[in-house]
């Protein structure tokens, strides 16, 4: 079977996603390859807020915070094998649209649309902007507010000019940068500190200069290097991290407006490729 090279596939998908049509601009022509969609899913869920947030949580409480990401493994399988086929067969573009088709009525669609917009602005976009601007401010020394404005302007330019196809391929590039950068940072960090055993030893002695009197807040935990912690005394008990997160993870990975919308990039069954 003749296989089209990846680079040719990218150009072909970009050309097909005509920005002069509604489907081409907002849905990337519904003719996107699997790998940029997967990269876009990754970039949509990860970002500056997650990198800085997880690093801070790991420094404060240890390894168990990684359970939030491990919990997503089987939920993402449910997304691929259960939820996405339903979304595609329903020919929906947004979660509020699916809710309207499923339950009927315009009010529930408007309610979920407004709720999703508010949650996105106040719990995701604002945090990612803050974390990204903080990173630029610390690394390059630029003014914090100038960094925020520049990120907004650059994002608006390629999104408005290129439509969803530009967003997807920008996400794919960001995914490559994040994965490669994370690998390099991890290898370099372990090399400088002397390996995992040395990391555990140094962490147990890492007492911050500013602490809260008469409390153990900010002090290294005895179970910091344990993923599965005691269900009674642990701050992140293994029972909750394994089973309790399933409901929240299902919402985030399978029914969240941003991630569910990636299914709209796929071709509708029965249409020509």
Coordinates of C-alpha atoms in Angstrom, one line a residue:
X1 CA 0.0 0.0 0.0
X2 CA 1.3 3.4 -0.9
X3 CA 1.9 5.6 2.1
X4 CA 1.9 9.4 2.0
X5 CA 4.9 10.9 3.9
X6 CA 4.0 12.8 7.1
X7 CA 5.1 16.2 5.7
X8 CA 3.0 15.7 2.6
X9 CA 0.1 14.7 4.8
X10 CA 0.4 17.8 6.9
X11 CA 0.4 20.1 3.8
X12 CA -2.5 18.2 2.3
X13 CA -4.6 18.5 5.4
X14 CA -3.8 22.2 5.7
X15 CA -4.7 22.9 2.1
X16 CA -8.0 20.9 2.4
X17 CA -8.9 22.9 5.5
X18 CA -10.0 25.9 3.5
X19 CA -10.4 28.9 5.7
X20 CA -13.1 30.3 3.4
X21 CA -15.7 27.8 4.8
X22 CA -17.1 27.4 8.2
X23 CA -16.0 23.7 8.4
X24 CA -12.5 24.6 7.1
X25 CA -12.0 27.5 9.6
X26 CA -13.6 26.1 12.8
X27 CA -13.2 22.4 12.2
X28 CA -10.0 22.2 10.1
X29 CA -12.0 20.7 7.3
X30 CA -12.7 17.6 9.4
X31 CA -9.8 16.0 7.5
X32 CA -7.0 16.0 10.1
X33 CA -4.5 13.2 10.5
X34 CA -4.4 11.2 13.8
X35 CA -1.0 12.4 15.0
X36 CA -1.6 16.2 15.0
X37 CA -4.9 15.5 16.8
X38 CA -3.2 13.4 19.4
X39 CA -0.5 16.1 19.8
X40 CA -3.2 18.8 20.1
X41 CA -5.0 16.7 22.8
X42 CA -1.7 16.6 24.7
X43 CA -1.0 20.3 24.3
X44 CA -4.6 21.2 25.3
X45 CA -4.3 19.3 28.6
X46 CA -0.7 20.2 29.4
X47 CA 0.8 23.6 29.5
X48 CA 2.8 26.1 31.5
X49 CA 0.2 26.0 34.3
X50 CA 0.6 22.2 34.6
X51 CA 4.4 22.2 34.4
X52 CA 4.8 24.8 37.0
X53 CA 1.9 23.6 39.2
X54 CA 3.0 19.9 39.2
X55 CA 6.6 21.0 39.9
X56 CA 5.5 23.0 42.8
X57 CA 3.2 20.3 44.2
X58 CA 6.0 17.7 43.8
X59 CA 8.4 19.9 45.6
X60 CA 5.9 20.5 48.4
X61 CA 4.5 17.0 48.8
X62 CA 6.6 14.5 46.9
X63 CA 5.9 12.0 44.1
X64 CA 2.3 11.1 44.8
X65 CA 1.0 14.1 42.8
X66 CA 2.0 12.1 39.7
X67 CA -1.1 10.0 40.5
X68 CA -3.3 12.6 38.9
X69 CA -1.6 11.9 35.5
X70 CA -1.4 8.2 36.0
X71 CA -5.1 8.1 36.7
X72 CA -5.8 9.5 33.3
X73 CA -4.4 6.4 31.6
X74 CA -7.5 4.2 31.6
X75 CA -9.8 7.2 31.3
X76 CA -8.1 8.1 28.0
X77 CA -8.7 4.6 26.8
X78 CA -12.4 5.1 27.6
X79 CA -12.3 8.4 25.7
X80 CA -10.8 6.6 22.6
X81 CA -13.0 3.5 22.7
X82 CA -16.3 4.8 24.1
X83 CA -16.8 8.6 24.1
X84 CA -15.2 9.6 20.8
X85 CA -17.2 7.1 18.7
X86 CA -20.4 8.5 20.2
X87 CA -19.3 12.1 19.5
X88 CA -18.4 11.3 15.9
X89 CA -21.6 9.3 15.2
X90 CA -23.6 12.1 16.7
X91 CA -21.9 14.6 14.3
X92 CA -21.6 17.1 17.1
X93 CA -19.0 19.9 17.4
X94 CA -19.3 20.9 21.1
X95 CA -20.4 19.3 24.3
X96 CA -23.3 21.7 24.8
X97 CA -24.6 20.7 21.3
X98 CA -24.4 17.0 22.4
X99 CA -26.2 17.7 25.6
X100 CA -29.0 19.4 23.6
X101 CA -29.3 16.5 21.3
X102 CA -29.2 14.0 24.2
X103 CA -31.7 15.7 26.5
X104 CA -33.4 18.3 24.3
X105 CA -34.1 22.0 25.1
X106 CA -32.1 25.1 24.4
X107 CA -31.7 26.3 28.0
X108 CA -29.4 23.4 29.0
X109 CA -27.2 24.1 26.0
X110 CA -26.9 27.8 26.9
X111 CA -26.3 27.0 30.5
X112 CA -23.5 24.6 29.8
X113 CA -22.0 27.0 27.2
X114 CA -21.8 29.9 29.7
X115 CA -20.6 27.6 32.5
X116 CA -17.8 26.1 30.3
X117 CA -16.8 29.6 29.1
X118 CA -16.6 31.0 32.7
X119 CA -14.7 27.9 34.0
X120 CA -12.3 28.1 31.1
X121 CA -11.5 31.8 31.6
X122 CA -11.2 31.7 35.4
X123 CA -9.7 28.3 36.0
X124 CA -7.6 27.5 32.9
X125 CA -6.8 30.4 30.6
X126 CA -6.0 32.8 33.4
X127 CA -3.7 30.3 35.2
X128 CA -1.9 29.3 32.0
X129 CA -1.3 33.0 31.2
X130 CA 0.0 33.7 34.6
X131 CA 2.3 30.7 34.6
X132 CA 3.6 31.4 31.1
X133 CA 4.2 35.1 31.8
X134 CA 5.9 34.1 35.1
X135 CA 8.2 31.7 33.2
X136 CA 9.1 34.4 30.6
X137 CA 9.6 37.0 33.3
X138 CA 12.0 34.7 35.3
X139 CA 13.9 33.4 32.3
X140 CA 14.2 36.5 30.1
X141 CA 13.6 39.2 32.7
X142 CA 10.8 40.8 30.7
X143 CA 8.1 42.8 32.4
X144 CA 5.4 40.5 33.7
X145 CA 2.4 42.3 32.2
X146 CA 4.3 42.8 28.9
X147 CA 4.9 39.1 28.7
X148 CA 1.2 38.4 29.3
X149 CA 0.1 40.8 26.5
X150 CA 2.6 39.4 24.1
X151 CA 1.4 35.9 24.6
X152 CA -2.2 37.0 24.1
X153 CA -1.4 38.9 20.9
X154 CA 0.7 36.1 19.4
X155 CA -2.0 33.5 20.2
X156 CA -4.7 35.7 18.8
X157 CA -2.8 36.3 15.5
X158 CA -2.2 32.7 14.5
X159 CA -5.6 31.6 15.7
X160 CA -7.6 34.2 13.9
X161 CA -5.4 34.1 10.8
X162 CA -5.1 30.4 10.4
X163 CA -8.2 28.9 12.0
X164 CA -8.3 25.6 13.8
X165 CA -5.7 24.0 11.4
X166 CA -3.1 26.6 12.6
X167 CA -4.0 25.9 16.2
X168 CA -3.6 22.1 15.8
X169 CA -0.2 22.3 14.1
X170 CA 1.0 24.9 16.6
X171 CA -0.1 22.5 19.4
X172 CA 1.8 19.7 17.7
X173 CA 5.0 21.9 17.6
X174 CA 4.4 22.8 21.3
X175 CA 4.1 19.1 22.2
X176 CA 7.4 18.3 20.5
X177 CA 9.1 21.2 22.4
X178 CA 7.5 20.2 25.7
X179 CA 8.4 16.5 25.5
X180 CA 12.0 17.1 24.3
X181 CA 12.5 19.8 26.8
X182 CA 11.1 17.7 29.7
X183 CA 13.4 14.8 28.8
X184 CA 16.5 17.0 28.6
X185 CA 15.6 18.8 31.9
X186 CA 15.0 15.4 33.6
X187 CA 18.3 13.9 32.4
X188 CA 20.3 17.0 33.3
X189 CA 18.7 17.3 36.7
X190 CA 19.4 13.7 37.7
X191 CA 22.9 14.0 36.4
X192 CA 23.6 17.1 38.5
X193 CA 22.1 15.8 41.7
X194 CA 23.6 12.4 41.4
X195 CA 20.7 10.0 40.8
X196 CA 17.5 9.1 42.4
X197 CA 18.9 8.0 45.7
X198 CA 20.8 11.3 46.1
X199 CA 17.6 13.1 45.2
X200 CA 15.7 11.4 48.0
X201 CA 18.4 12.1 50.5
X202 CA 18.7 15.8 49.6
X203 CA 14.9 16.2 49.5
X204 CA 14.5 14.9 53.1
X205 CA 16.9 17.7 54.3
X206 CA 15.3 20.5 52.2
X207 CA 13.8 22.7 54.8
X208 CA 12.6 26.1 53.5
X209 CA 13.9 29.3 55.1
X210 CA 10.4 30.5 55.8
X211 CA 8.1 28.1 57.7
X212 CA 4.9 28.4 59.7
X213 CA 5.5 28.1 63.4
X214 CA 4.1 25.1 65.4
X215 CA 3.1 23.3 62.1
X216 CA 4.6 20.8 59.8
X217 CA 3.5 22.8 56.7
X218 CA 6.2 23.1 54.0
X219 CA 8.4 20.5 55.9
X220 CA 9.5 17.4 53.9
X221 CA 7.1 14.5 54.4
X222 CA 8.4 11.2 55.5
X223 CA 6.4 9.5 52.7
X224 CA 7.4 12.0 50.1
X225 CA 9.0 9.3 47.8
X226 CA 6.0 7.0 48.0
X227 CA 3.4 6.9 45.3
X228 CA 0.9 4.9 47.2
X229 CA 0.3 6.5 50.6
X230 CA -1.6 5.4 53.7
X231 CA -5.4 5.7 53.2
X232 CA -5.8 7.2 56.8
X233 CA -2.8 9.4 57.4
X234 CA -1.6 10.2 53.8
X235 CA -2.3 13.6 52.3
X236 CA -3.0 11.9 49.0
X237 CA -4.3 8.4 50.0
X238 CA -3.8 5.7 47.5
X239 CA -7.5 4.8 47.6
X240 CA -8.6 8.3 46.6
X241 CA -5.8 8.6 43.9
X242 CA -6.7 5.3 42.4
X243 CA -10.5 5.2 42.6
X244 CA -11.8 8.6 43.8
X245 CA -10.3 10.6 40.9
X246 CA -12.1 8.5 38.3
X247 CA -15.2 10.7 38.2
X248 CA -13.3 14.0 38.0
X249 CA -10.8 12.5 35.4
X250 CA -13.8 11.2 33.3
X251 CA -15.2 14.8 33.2
X252 CA -11.8 16.3 32.4
X253 CA -10.6 13.9 29.8
X254 CA -13.8 12.7 28.2
X255 CA -16.5 15.5 28.6
X256 CA -14.5 18.7 29.1
X257 CA -15.4 21.2 26.4
X258 CA -11.8 21.8 25.2
X259 CA -10.7 18.2 25.0
X260 CA -14.0 16.8 23.7
X261 CA -13.9 19.4 20.9
X262 CA -10.8 17.6 19.4
X263 CA -13.2 14.9 18.2
X264 CA -14.7 17.4 15.8
X265 CA -11.4 17.4 13.9
X266 CA -11.9 13.8 12.7
X267 CA -13.7 13.0 9.5
X268 CA -17.4 12.1 9.7
X269 CA -17.9 8.4 9.1
X270 CA -19.1 7.8 5.5
X271 CA -17.5 10.8 4.0
X272 CA -14.7 10.7 1.5
X273 CA -11.1 11.1 2.9

